[in-house]
């Protein structure tokens, strides 16, 4: 039995037509509002404001369209999705049309009653993010007081209602040394799954890269810790280990291939091939208010721009890994090389690979990293060193 | 069938599958037929699996009541295969799925 996350199988070749099958997953950023201010947030630097958010009715219609299109799983995210008072109304429709519903939450605004209601309406799974298992450090990272205590409480309710739980732990310089305790925390919380997710450096994380990047030695050690824990906790905790690609030799197959398995909807309704795609100039993003989801997926300019392999230049075009990693991440290629059709600088064949690795080594080696630029409306206007 | 078990998602010990196990899918794991793609999927937290036709037949029978042995007997008759081989195959498959959190017993 094969796992097909995140990409669906392609019958043949890498051409757009063959790739243009139904996506299996859809990330719904219901809002960019969030009580936390984590400096590695994957939301764009320009956050959508509350008065531009899609209405309940539009989100409900999006759920129906998603099921019709063949999407199997939806990830209700943000910002913090539970700040939307109509979350229940959206979950209710999503569950009714047969979508597998996953709530991605920071867990500080969700009450016991609300969680119970969501469960009764058909919510399938909760993914809870943690900043650290050290209270003071968690507070420093999120700029939010007593968050960890609230998360512990949510964990109790999740167990009480016998709901499946994933702990999502973004890993960086400030918490990487606590990884063994983070894994223990997941076990204590009764999680069935943990994502040990080294920060991917886009958006806010890229702005804060110099404050977040761990050293190569720390990353190698964390990989060993995960490997040991995986064996020890077999059948108890399932691990997802996301490596930081700055220390990799081959790039990650970003999104499992552009326009291949996943779509993302912003709070305003723009439909993106990945959550960072707005950082690439020249892409036109359709809005669910103007166009049907299936039409956007199949025919949208942004989805077809980097679908398959025909857009590739060398060294990707003739690379035997072209359909394994798809040249890596378009957004990272854009951010680091200025051209989204270049190979991802995480790839050893990129002419800029050495500079890319050097940036991580230089920044992680500085004993006193710069202060965080916290994620908040207008916060990105503060200057920060990027590269 | 779950009254005496800890919550499926809060396991402190590994589930070991044997011939006498009574496997089931936890409520949050969904074996679902996808009409659009003309095939079955197993939907799990942030995972989608594609079971092959034999795996689908086995998973359909994982009701928390039938033992692995009973499932193997049906499958051995249906596929005209040696019972010992089928039993071993089913245990291996369900153990793998139990380790992924997809099956409990």
Tab-separated table of C-alpha atoms in Angstrom:
chain	number	residue	atom	x	y	z
A	1	UNK	CA	0.000	0.000	0.000
A	2	UNK	CA	1.634	3.191	-1.176
A	3	UNK	CA	1.419	6.531	0.446
A	4	UNK	CA	0.455	9.283	-1.964
A	5	UNK	CA	1.085	12.432	0.026
A	6	UNK	CA	1.342	15.025	-1.241
A	7	UNK	CA	1.353	14.205	-4.914
A	8	UNK	CA	-1.092	12.074	-6.791
A	9	UNK	CA	0.318	9.532	-9.215
A	10	UNK	CA	1.075	10.702	-12.709
A	11	UNK	CA	0.260	8.269	-15.470
A	12	UNK	CA	3.107	9.285	-17.727
A	13	UNK	CA	5.614	11.990	-18.453
A	14	UNK	CA	5.667	15.339	-16.768
A	15	UNK	CA	3.553	17.359	-19.140
A	16	UNK	CA	0.876	19.669	-17.890
A	17	UNK	CA	-2.021	17.575	-19.144
A	18	UNK	CA	-0.816	14.487	-17.307
A	19	UNK	CA	-0.152	16.460	-14.131
A	20	UNK	CA	-3.469	18.216	-14.202
A	21	UNK	CA	-5.239	15.608	-12.163
A	22	UNK	CA	-7.329	16.407	-9.179
A	23	UNK	CA	-5.373	17.646	-6.192
A	24	UNK	CA	-5.544	15.487	-3.097
A	25	UNK	CA	-5.152	18.260	-0.564
A	26	UNK	CA	-6.215	21.854	-0.071
A	27	UNK	CA	-4.779	24.252	2.471
A	28	UNK	CA	-7.372	26.811	3.522
A	29	UNK	CA	-5.966	29.890	5.204
A	30	UNK	CA	-9.212	31.032	6.756
A	31	UNK	CA	-7.649	34.168	8.222
A	32	UNK	CA	-4.299	35.788	8.783
A	33	UNK	CA	-5.321	36.885	12.271
A	34	UNK	CA	-3.369	35.112	15.016
A	35	UNK	CA	-2.716	35.828	18.678
A	36	UNK	CA	0.834	34.511	18.264
A	37	UNK	CA	3.626	36.377	16.497
A	38	UNK	CA	6.090	33.604	15.627
A	39	UNK	CA	8.957	35.038	13.588
A	40	UNK	CA	8.958	32.078	11.175
A	41	UNK	CA	5.297	32.284	10.162
A	42	UNK	CA	4.621	30.976	6.661
A	43	UNK	CA	2.055	33.691	5.993
A	44	UNK	CA	3.182	36.424	3.603
A	45	UNK	CA	4.818	39.588	4.946
A	46	UNK	CA	1.773	41.495	3.695
A	47	UNK	CA	-0.999	39.997	5.808
A	48	UNK	CA	-4.616	39.997	4.633
A	49	UNK	CA	-6.805	42.221	6.776
A	50	UNK	CA	-9.966	41.005	8.477
A	51	UNK	CA	-12.321	43.082	6.320
A	52	UNK	CA	-11.038	41.364	3.163
A	53	UNK	CA	-11.680	37.808	4.405
A	54	UNK	CA	-14.030	35.502	2.497
A	55	UNK	CA	-17.547	35.100	3.875
A	56	UNK	CA	-18.871	31.918	5.464
A	57	UNK	CA	-20.998	31.226	2.379
A	58	UNK	CA	-18.053	31.472	-0.002
A	59	UNK	CA	-15.940	29.096	2.126
A	60	UNK	CA	-18.847	26.655	2.303
A	61	UNK	CA	-19.191	26.776	-1.471
A	62	UNK	CA	-15.431	26.235	-1.802
A	63	UNK	CA	-15.801	23.048	0.281
A	64	UNK	CA	-18.516	21.750	-2.041
A	65	UNK	CA	-16.456	22.599	-5.111
A	66	UNK	CA	-13.394	20.935	-3.561
A	67	UNK	CA	-15.251	17.672	-3.021
A	68	UNK	CA	-16.618	17.808	-6.584
A	69	UNK	CA	-13.114	18.371	-7.920
A	70	UNK	CA	-11.867	15.237	-6.130
A	71	UNK	CA	-9.941	16.815	-3.269
A	72	UNK	CA	-9.709	14.324	-0.410
A	73	UNK	CA	-8.324	16.301	2.510
A	74	UNK	CA	-8.607	19.883	3.638
A	75	UNK	CA	-6.336	21.597	6.100
A	76	UNK	CA	-8.025	24.445	7.938
A	77	UNK	CA	-5.272	26.843	8.790
A	78	UNK	CA	-4.446	30.510	9.123
A	79	UNK	CA	-3.307	32.550	10.918
A	80	UNK	CA	-5.279	30.961	13.649
A	81	UNK	CA	-8.399	29.395	12.103
A	82	UNK	CA	-10.299	29.272	15.397
A	83	UNK	CA	-10.499	33.074	15.570
A	84	UNK	CA	-13.164	32.747	12.860
A	85	UNK	CA	-16.468	32.393	14.654
A	86	UNK	CA	-17.906	30.512	11.681
A	87	UNK	CA	-15.313	27.706	11.771
A	88	UNK	CA	-18.060	25.275	12.803
A	89	UNK	CA	-20.203	26.268	9.800
A	90	UNK	CA	-17.300	25.615	7.442
A	91	UNK	CA	-16.328	22.294	9.076
A	92	UNK	CA	-19.932	21.145	9.017
A	93	UNK	CA	-20.199	21.533	5.244
A	94	UNK	CA	-16.721	20.095	4.632
A	95	UNK	CA	-17.533	16.969	6.641
A	96	UNK	CA	-20.937	16.631	4.998
A	97	UNK	CA	-19.456	16.584	1.489
A	98	UNK	CA	-16.956	13.917	2.577
A	99	UNK	CA	-13.731	15.879	2.904
A	100	UNK	CA	-11.233	14.662	5.505
A	101	UNK	CA	-10.921	17.676	7.789
A	102	UNK	CA	-7.748	18.686	9.569
A	103	UNK	CA	-7.598	21.656	11.944
A	104	UNK	CA	-4.189	23.319	12.189
A	105	UNK	CA	-4.195	25.386	15.361
A	106	UNK	CA	-1.916	27.088	17.864
A	107	UNK	CA	-4.369	25.897	20.509
A	108	UNK	CA	-4.568	29.045	22.611
A	109	UNK	CA	-8.022	30.268	21.586
A	110	UNK	CA	-9.925	27.001	21.310
A	111	UNK	CA	-12.290	26.150	24.180
A	112	UNK	CA	-13.365	22.687	25.304
A	113	UNK	CA	-16.956	23.307	24.197
A	114	UNK	CA	-15.881	24.416	20.781
A	115	UNK	CA	-13.593	21.451	20.282
A	116	UNK	CA	-16.449	19.131	21.243
A	117	UNK	CA	-18.763	20.874	18.794
A	118	UNK	CA	-16.181	20.589	16.027
A	119	UNK	CA	-15.741	16.898	16.764
A	120	UNK	CA	-19.486	16.324	16.700
A	121	UNK	CA	-19.710	18.142	13.370
A	122	UNK	CA	-17.150	15.738	11.897
A	123	UNK	CA	-13.702	17.238	12.442
A	124	UNK	CA	-11.294	14.375	11.785
A	125	UNK	CA	-7.938	15.506	13.136
A	126	UNK	CA	-6.192	18.222	15.133
A	127	UNK	CA	-2.700	19.453	14.431
A	128	UNK	CA	-1.355	21.491	17.328
A	129	UNK	CA	1.724	23.644	16.879
A	130	UNK	CA	4.130	24.189	19.738
A	131	UNK	CA	6.921	26.732	19.946
A	132	UNK	CA	8.956	24.972	22.631
A	133	UNK	CA	8.364	22.900	25.763
A	134	UNK	CA	10.179	25.464	27.871
A	135	UNK	CA	7.629	28.070	28.995
A	136	UNK	CA	9.928	31.085	28.866
A	137	UNK	CA	11.380	30.135	25.513
A	138	UNK	CA	7.933	29.422	24.056
A	139	UNK	CA	6.862	32.857	25.221
A	140	UNK	CA	9.885	34.502	23.664
A	141	UNK	CA	9.312	32.763	20.318
A	142	UNK	CA	5.573	33.423	20.076
A	143	UNK	CA	5.425	36.762	21.951
A	144	UNK	CA	2.444	35.239	23.778
A	145	UNK	CA	2.136	34.549	27.508
A	146	UNK	CA	1.173	31.161	28.977
A	147	UNK	CA	0.611	29.610	25.574
A	148	UNK	CA	2.152	26.284	26.517
A	149	UNK	CA	-0.222	25.861	29.448
A	150	UNK	CA	-3.201	26.387	27.146
A	151	UNK	CA	-1.822	23.859	24.690
A	152	UNK	CA	-1.479	21.302	27.478
A	153	UNK	CA	-5.103	21.886	28.335
A	154	UNK	CA	-6.165	21.432	24.728
A	155	UNK	CA	-4.199	18.179	24.715
A	156	UNK	CA	-6.295	16.945	27.633
A	157	UNK	CA	-9.546	17.697	25.804
A	158	UNK	CA	-8.291	16.035	22.636
A	159	UNK	CA	-7.613	12.884	24.674
A	160	UNK	CA	-10.928	13.182	26.472
A	161	UNK	CA	-12.759	13.232	23.140
A	162	UNK	CA	-10.490	10.501	21.700
A	163	UNK	CA	-9.450	12.645	18.756
A	164	UNK	CA	-6.262	12.018	16.795
A	165	UNK	CA	-3.543	14.578	17.454
A	166	UNK	CA	-0.418	15.640	15.616
A	167	UNK	CA	2.149	17.845	17.317
A	168	UNK	CA	3.786	20.231	14.882
A	169	UNK	CA	7.111	21.478	16.179
A	170	UNK	CA	8.885	24.048	14.017
A	171	UNK	CA	12.584	23.608	14.785
A	172	UNK	CA	15.226	26.336	14.735
A	173	UNK	CA	18.248	27.670	16.581
A	174	UNK	CA	16.268	28.627	19.708
A	175	UNK	CA	14.676	25.241	20.394
A	176	UNK	CA	16.710	22.620	18.543
A	177	UNK	CA	18.591	21.661	21.726
A	178	UNK	CA	15.232	20.830	23.359
A	179	UNK	CA	14.252	18.319	20.676
A	180	UNK	CA	14.334	15.243	22.990
A	181	UNK	CA	11.926	17.010	25.383
A	182	UNK	CA	9.712	18.113	22.505
A	183	UNK	CA	9.391	14.477	21.407
A	184	UNK	CA	8.592	13.440	24.997
A	185	UNK	CA	5.961	16.182	25.167
A	186	UNK	CA	4.239	14.741	22.082
A	187	UNK	CA	4.110	11.299	23.724
A	188	UNK	CA	2.760	12.754	26.971
A	189	UNK	CA	0.111	14.674	25.058
A	190	UNK	CA	-1.044	11.420	23.506
A	191	UNK	CA	-0.171	12.485	19.977
A	192	UNK	CA	-0.059	9.753	17.356
A	193	UNK	CA	2.152	11.812	15.101
A	194	UNK	CA	4.822	14.483	15.359
A	195	UNK	CA	6.181	16.785	12.714
A	196	UNK	CA	9.746	17.711	13.544
A	197	UNK	CA	9.701	20.513	11.041
A	198	UNK	CA	12.900	22.397	10.579
A	199	UNK	CA	12.008	25.889	9.504
A	200	UNK	CA	11.742	26.442	5.786
A	201	UNK	CA	13.055	29.894	5.043
A	202	UNK	CA	10.342	31.852	3.261
A	203	UNK	CA	8.336	34.933	4.148
A	204	UNK	CA	8.797	35.797	7.857
A	205	UNK	CA	11.294	32.994	8.360
A	206	UNK	CA	13.459	34.337	5.546
A	207	UNK	CA	13.329	37.792	7.094
A	208	UNK	CA	14.429	36.231	10.397
A	209	UNK	CA	16.808	33.679	8.949
A	210	UNK	CA	19.860	35.026	10.752
A	211	UNK	CA	18.046	34.684	14.080
A	212	UNK	CA	16.701	31.186	13.396
A	213	UNK	CA	19.258	29.164	11.441
A	214	UNK	CA	20.770	26.275	13.437
A	215	UNK	CA	24.310	25.078	12.809
A	216	UNK	CA	25.026	22.094	10.597
A	217	UNK	CA	26.201	20.138	13.648
A	218	UNK	CA	22.918	20.848	15.451
A	219	UNK	CA	20.910	19.676	12.445
A	220	UNK	CA	22.945	16.476	12.119
A	221	UNK	CA	22.484	15.777	15.836
A	222	UNK	CA	18.726	16.404	15.563
A	223	UNK	CA	18.516	13.867	12.746
A	224	UNK	CA	20.180	11.286	15.000
A	225	UNK	CA	17.788	12.100	17.840
A	226	UNK	CA	14.794	11.627	15.528
A	227	UNK	CA	16.174	8.359	14.171
A	228	UNK	CA	16.684	6.966	17.681
A	229	UNK	CA	13.230	8.110	18.836
A	230	UNK	CA	11.587	6.647	15.719
A	231	UNK	CA	12.899	3.194	16.606
A	232	UNK	CA	12.117	3.518	20.311
A	233	UNK	CA	8.581	4.824	19.699
A	234	UNK	CA	7.640	2.527	16.823
A	235	UNK	CA	3.892	1.951	16.876
A	236	UNK	CA	3.425	4.785	19.387
A	237	UNK	CA	4.453	7.944	17.584
A	238	UNK	CA	4.742	8.418	13.816
A	239	UNK	CA	7.490	10.853	12.798
A	240	UNK	CA	7.631	13.324	9.973
A	241	UNK	CA	11.080	14.869	9.821
A	242	UNK	CA	11.463	17.939	7.620
A	243	UNK	CA	15.126	18.733	7.063
A	244	UNK	CA	16.393	22.265	6.536
A	245	UNK	CA	17.383	22.350	2.907
A	246	UNK	CA	20.248	24.794	3.439
A	247	UNK	CA	22.357	21.831	4.529
A	248	UNK	CA	21.028	19.437	1.876
A	249	UNK	CA	22.582	18.352	-1.416
A	250	UNK	CA	19.355	17.810	-3.284
A	251	UNK	CA	16.330	20.090	-3.071
A	252	UNK	CA	13.007	19.037	-1.594
A	253	UNK	CA	10.235	18.160	-4.047
A	254	UNK	CA	8.353	21.282	-3.107
A	255	UNK	CA	4.595	20.693	-2.828
A	256	UNK	CA	5.271	17.301	-4.435
A	257	UNK	CA	5.490	19.203	-7.726
A	258	UNK	CA	3.903	22.478	-8.735
A	259	UNK	CA	0.179	22.221	-9.424
A	260	UNK	CA	0.289	18.486	-8.917
A	261	UNK	CA	-1.285	17.555	-5.612
A	262	UNK	CA	-1.997	20.594	-3.492
A	263	UNK	CA	-3.758	23.912	-3.720
A	264	UNK	CA	-3.833	26.769	-1.271
A	265	UNK	CA	-6.491	29.416	-0.682
A	266	UNK	CA	-5.677	32.713	1.019
A	267	UNK	CA	-8.059	34.511	3.408
A	268	UNK	CA	-9.090	36.798	0.525
A	269	UNK	CA	-9.796	33.843	-1.765
A	270	UNK	CA	-6.770	33.856	-4.030
A	271	UNK	CA	-5.895	30.349	-5.147
A	272	UNK	CA	-2.182	29.568	-5.034
A	273	UNK	CA	-0.087	26.563	-6.079
A	274	UNK	CA	1.813	26.995	-2.790
A	275	UNK	CA	1.462	29.315	0.157
A	276	UNK	CA	4.524	31.362	-0.785
A	277	UNK	CA	3.716	31.642	-4.506
A	278	UNK	CA	2.795	35.308	-4.248
A	279	UNK	CA	6.503	36.047	-3.849
A	280	UNK	CA	7.010	35.140	-7.520
A	281	UNK	CA	6.386	38.000	-9.940
A	282	UNK	CA	4.502	37.336	-13.177
A	283	UNK	CA	1.999	34.887	-11.769
A	284	UNK	CA	-1.705	35.634	-12.024
A	285	UNK	CA	-3.754	34.334	-9.125
A	286	UNK	CA	-7.426	33.667	-9.637
A	287	UNK	CA	-9.930	34.219	-6.864
A	288	UNK	CA	-12.641	31.765	-5.830
A	289	UNK	CA	-15.069	34.686	-5.968
A	290	UNK	CA	-14.505	35.008	-9.726
A	291	UNK	CA	-13.815	31.533	-11.044
A	292	UNK	CA	-14.649	27.901	-10.254
A	293	UNK	CA	-12.052	25.939	-8.319
A	294	UNK	CA	-11.761	23.181	-10.955
A	295	UNK	CA	-11.229	25.742	-13.714
A	296	UNK	CA	-8.534	27.483	-11.666
A	297	UNK	CA	-6.792	24.186	-10.925
A	298	UNK	CA	-6.845	23.002	-14.536
A	299	UNK	CA	-6.469	26.228	-16.472
A	300	UNK	CA	-5.232	28.925	-14.102
A	301	UNK	CA	-2.123	30.724	-15.349
A	302	UNK	CA	-0.300	30.366	-12.038
A	303	UNK	CA	-0.965	26.622	-11.858
A	304	UNK	CA	0.257	25.958	-15.382
A	305	UNK	CA	3.340	28.170	-15.187
A	306	UNK	CA	5.595	25.577	-13.472
A	307	UNK	CA	3.519	22.454	-13.861
A	308	UNK	CA	5.370	19.411	-15.156
A	309	UNK	CA	8.904	19.834	-16.516
A	310	UNK	CA	8.612	21.827	-19.754
A	311	UNK	CA	9.406	25.153	-18.035
A	312	UNK	CA	12.780	23.861	-16.847
A	313	UNK	CA	16.168	25.154	-17.880
A	314	UNK	CA	19.513	23.448	-17.311
A	315	UNK	CA	20.635	21.863	-15.055
A	316	UNK	CA	17.070	20.686	-14.296
A	317	UNK	CA	15.935	19.921	-17.861
A	318	UNK	CA	18.242	16.943	-18.384
A	319	UNK	CA	18.575	15.991	-14.727
A	320	UNK	CA	17.592	12.405	-13.844
A	321	UNK	CA	15.920	13.836	-10.733
A	322	UNK	CA	13.734	16.259	-12.718
A	323	UNK	CA	10.602	14.296	-11.902
A	324	UNK	CA	11.731	13.375	-8.412
A	325	UNK	CA	12.331	16.828	-6.954
A	326	UNK	CA	10.956	18.997	-9.797
A	327	UNK	CA	13.928	21.336	-9.514
A	328	UNK	CA	13.035	22.051	-5.899
A	329	UNK	CA	11.205	25.130	-4.811
A	330	UNK	CA	10.271	27.927	-7.234
A	331	UNK	CA	9.918	30.453	-4.429
A	332	UNK	CA	13.379	29.713	-3.053
A	333	UNK	CA	14.850	29.908	-6.557
A	334	UNK	CA	13.162	33.293	-6.944
A	335	UNK	CA	14.234	34.602	-3.557
A	336	UNK	CA	17.854	33.551	-3.820
A	337	UNK	CA	18.633	33.711	-7.548
A	338	UNK	CA	16.124	36.278	-8.797
A	339	UNK	CA	14.687	33.849	-11.370
A	340	UNK	CA	12.001	31.322	-10.464
A	341	UNK	CA	12.973	29.048	-13.385
A	342	UNK	CA	16.462	28.484	-12.010
A	343	UNK	CA	17.193	25.362	-10.054
A	344	UNK	CA	16.631	25.700	-6.321
A	345	UNK	CA	19.909	26.879	-4.685
A	346	UNK	CA	19.522	23.944	-2.264
A	347	UNK	CA	20.572	21.744	-5.210
A	348	UNK	CA	24.285	21.001	-5.469
A	349	UNK	CA	24.063	21.654	-9.221
A	350	UNK	CA	22.957	25.238	-8.685
A	351	UNK	CA	25.764	27.703	-9.447
A	352	UNK	CA	24.680	29.537	-6.291
A	353	UNK	CA	24.641	26.471	-4.029
A	354	UNK	CA	27.941	27.361	-2.322
A	355	UNK	CA	26.681	30.888	-1.518
A	356	UNK	CA	23.454	29.412	-0.174
A	357	UNK	CA	25.225	27.022	2.183
A	358	UNK	CA	27.717	29.738	3.171
A	359	UNK	CA	24.870	32.053	4.216
A	360	UNK	CA	23.508	29.393	6.593
A	361	UNK	CA	26.951	28.600	7.993
A	362	UNK	CA	27.810	32.255	8.486
A	363	UNK	CA	24.528	33.176	10.178
A	364	UNK	CA	24.313	30.105	12.395
A	365	UNK	CA	27.895	30.632	13.539
A	366	UNK	CA	27.269	34.121	14.918
A	367	UNK	CA	27.177	33.861	18.725
A	368	UNK	CA	24.641	36.655	19.219
A	369	UNK	CA	21.930	36.465	16.569
A	370	UNK	CA	19.875	39.553	15.686
A	371	UNK	CA	16.525	40.152	17.432
A	372	UNK	CA	13.341	38.766	15.907
A	373	UNK	CA	11.162	40.712	13.529
A	374	UNK	CA	7.867	39.477	14.961
A	375	UNK	CA	5.007	38.564	12.679
A	376	UNK	CA	2.383	41.267	12.940
A	377	UNK	CA	0.505	43.601	10.636
A	378	UNK	CA	3.049	46.095	9.309
A	379	UNK	CA	5.837	44.331	11.232
A	380	UNK	CA	7.804	43.446	8.129
A	381	UNK	CA	8.610	47.115	7.551
A	382	UNK	CA	11.239	46.783	10.273
A	383	UNK	CA	14.637	46.259	8.701
A	384	UNK	CA	16.200	42.835	8.994
A	385	UNK	CA	19.176	41.241	7.353
A	386	UNK	CA	18.108	38.639	4.826
A	387	UNK	CA	21.219	37.593	2.970
B	1	UNK	CA	-14.585	-3.444	21.482
B	2	UNK	CA	-12.701	-0.331	22.513
B	3	UNK	CA	-13.955	-0.005	26.060
B	4	UNK	CA	-10.899	-1.514	27.681
B	5	UNK	CA	-8.398	0.077	25.311
B	6	UNK	CA	-6.688	3.413	25.822
B	7	UNK	CA	-7.640	6.035	23.231
B	8	UNK	CA	-6.332	4.994	19.832
B	9	UNK	CA	-4.221	8.077	19.547
B	10	UNK	CA	-2.677	7.919	23.007
B	11	UNK	CA	-0.920	4.602	22.792
B	12	UNK	CA	1.915	3.947	25.186
B	13	UNK	CA	2.759	0.535	23.781
B	14	UNK	CA	3.142	-0.800	20.275
B	15	UNK	CA	0.244	-2.853	18.949
B	16	UNK	CA	1.510	-6.274	17.925
B	17	UNK	CA	-0.569	-8.148	15.391
B	18	UNK	CA	-0.971	-11.918	15.665
B	19	UNK	CA	-3.361	-14.523	14.255
B	20	UNK	CA	-5.699	-13.983	17.207
B	21	UNK	CA	-5.769	-10.156	16.924
B	22	UNK	CA	-9.095	-8.520	16.143
B	23	UNK	CA	-7.999	-5.613	13.978
B	24	UNK	CA	-10.076	-2.540	13.252
B	25	UNK	CA	-9.690	0.915	11.769
B	26	UNK	CA	-9.883	3.682	14.390
B	27	UNK	CA	-12.785	6.104	13.811
B	28	UNK	CA	-10.482	8.749	12.339
B	29	UNK	CA	-9.115	6.395	9.684
B	30	UNK	CA	-11.407	6.218	6.693
B	31	UNK	CA	-11.470	3.552	4.023
B	32	UNK	CA	-13.335	5.321	1.292
B	33	UNK	CA	-14.155	4.617	-2.337
B	34	UNK	CA	-13.292	7.476	-4.633
B	35	UNK	CA	-15.722	7.371	-7.561
B	36	UNK	CA	-13.838	10.034	-9.517
B	37	UNK	CA	-10.569	8.134	-9.484
B	38	UNK	CA	-12.235	4.711	-9.543
B	39	UNK	CA	-10.276	3.383	-6.589
B	40	UNK	CA	-10.141	3.071	-2.818
B	41	UNK	CA	-8.215	5.327	-0.472
B	42	UNK	CA	-7.332	5.143	3.183
B	43	UNK	CA	-7.611	8.644	4.615
B	44	UNK	CA	-5.460	9.239	7.682
B	45	UNK	CA	-4.159	12.330	9.476
B	46	UNK	CA	-2.280	14.282	6.800
B	47	UNK	CA	-1.809	11.081	4.856
B	48	UNK	CA	-3.558	9.336	2.016
B	49	UNK	CA	-2.781	5.712	1.226
B	50	UNK	CA	-3.638	3.766	-1.915
B	51	UNK	CA	-4.443	0.190	-0.888
B	52	UNK	CA	-4.187	-2.442	-3.618
B	53	UNK	CA	-7.316	-4.534	-4.275
B	54	UNK	CA	-6.276	-7.322	-1.891
B	55	UNK	CA	-5.484	-4.839	0.881
B	56	UNK	CA	-8.939	-3.303	0.352
B	57	UNK	CA	-10.561	-6.728	0.823
B	58	UNK	CA	-8.607	-7.266	4.039
B	59	UNK	CA	-9.308	-3.784	5.424
B	60	UNK	CA	-13.033	-4.129	4.709
B	61	UNK	CA	-13.023	-7.145	7.020
B	62	UNK	CA	-11.188	-5.396	9.867
B	63	UNK	CA	-14.278	-4.849	12.017
B	64	UNK	CA	-12.773	-5.383	15.472
B	65	UNK	CA	-14.597	-8.711	15.765
B	66	UNK	CA	-13.103	-11.026	13.146
B	67	UNK	CA	-9.674	-12.362	14.000
B	68	UNK	CA	-6.735	-12.209	11.619
B	69	UNK	CA	-7.073	-15.990	11.426
B	70	UNK	CA	-10.718	-15.751	10.332
B	71	UNK	CA	-9.904	-13.076	7.743
B	72	UNK	CA	-7.036	-15.218	6.442
B	73	UNK	CA	-9.309	-18.247	6.065
B	74	UNK	CA	-11.767	-16.287	3.924
B	75	UNK	CA	-8.996	-14.800	1.824
B	76	UNK	CA	-7.231	-18.166	1.387
B	77	UNK	CA	-10.464	-19.700	0.100
B	78	UNK	CA	-11.231	-16.748	-2.129
B	79	UNK	CA	-7.762	-16.556	-3.701
B	80	UNK	CA	-7.142	-20.326	-3.548
B	81	UNK	CA	-3.840	-19.834	-1.721
B	82	UNK	CA	-2.110	-21.646	1.182
B	83	UNK	CA	-3.527	-20.479	4.503
B	84	UNK	CA	-0.125	-20.204	6.210
B	85	UNK	CA	1.206	-17.875	3.509
B	86	UNK	CA	-1.916	-15.729	3.523
B	87	UNK	CA	-1.887	-15.487	7.316
B	88	UNK	CA	1.756	-14.397	7.326
B	89	UNK	CA	1.106	-11.822	4.601
B	90	UNK	CA	-1.874	-10.365	6.411
B	91	UNK	CA	-0.013	-10.140	9.721
B	92	UNK	CA	2.893	-8.366	8.004
B	93	UNK	CA	0.575	-5.921	6.257
B	94	UNK	CA	-1.480	-5.134	9.363
B	95	UNK	CA	1.633	-4.774	11.531
B	96	UNK	CA	2.990	-2.209	9.099
B	97	UNK	CA	-0.327	-0.355	9.192
B	98	UNK	CA	-0.517	-0.562	12.984
B	99	UNK	CA	2.931	1.049	13.177
B	100	UNK	CA	1.619	3.836	10.952
B	101	UNK	CA	-1.381	4.337	13.218
B	102	UNK	CA	-3.831	3.131	10.593
B	103	UNK	CA	-4.941	-0.113	12.275
B	104	UNK	CA	-5.518	-1.029	15.896
B	105	UNK	CA	-6.220	-4.322	17.582
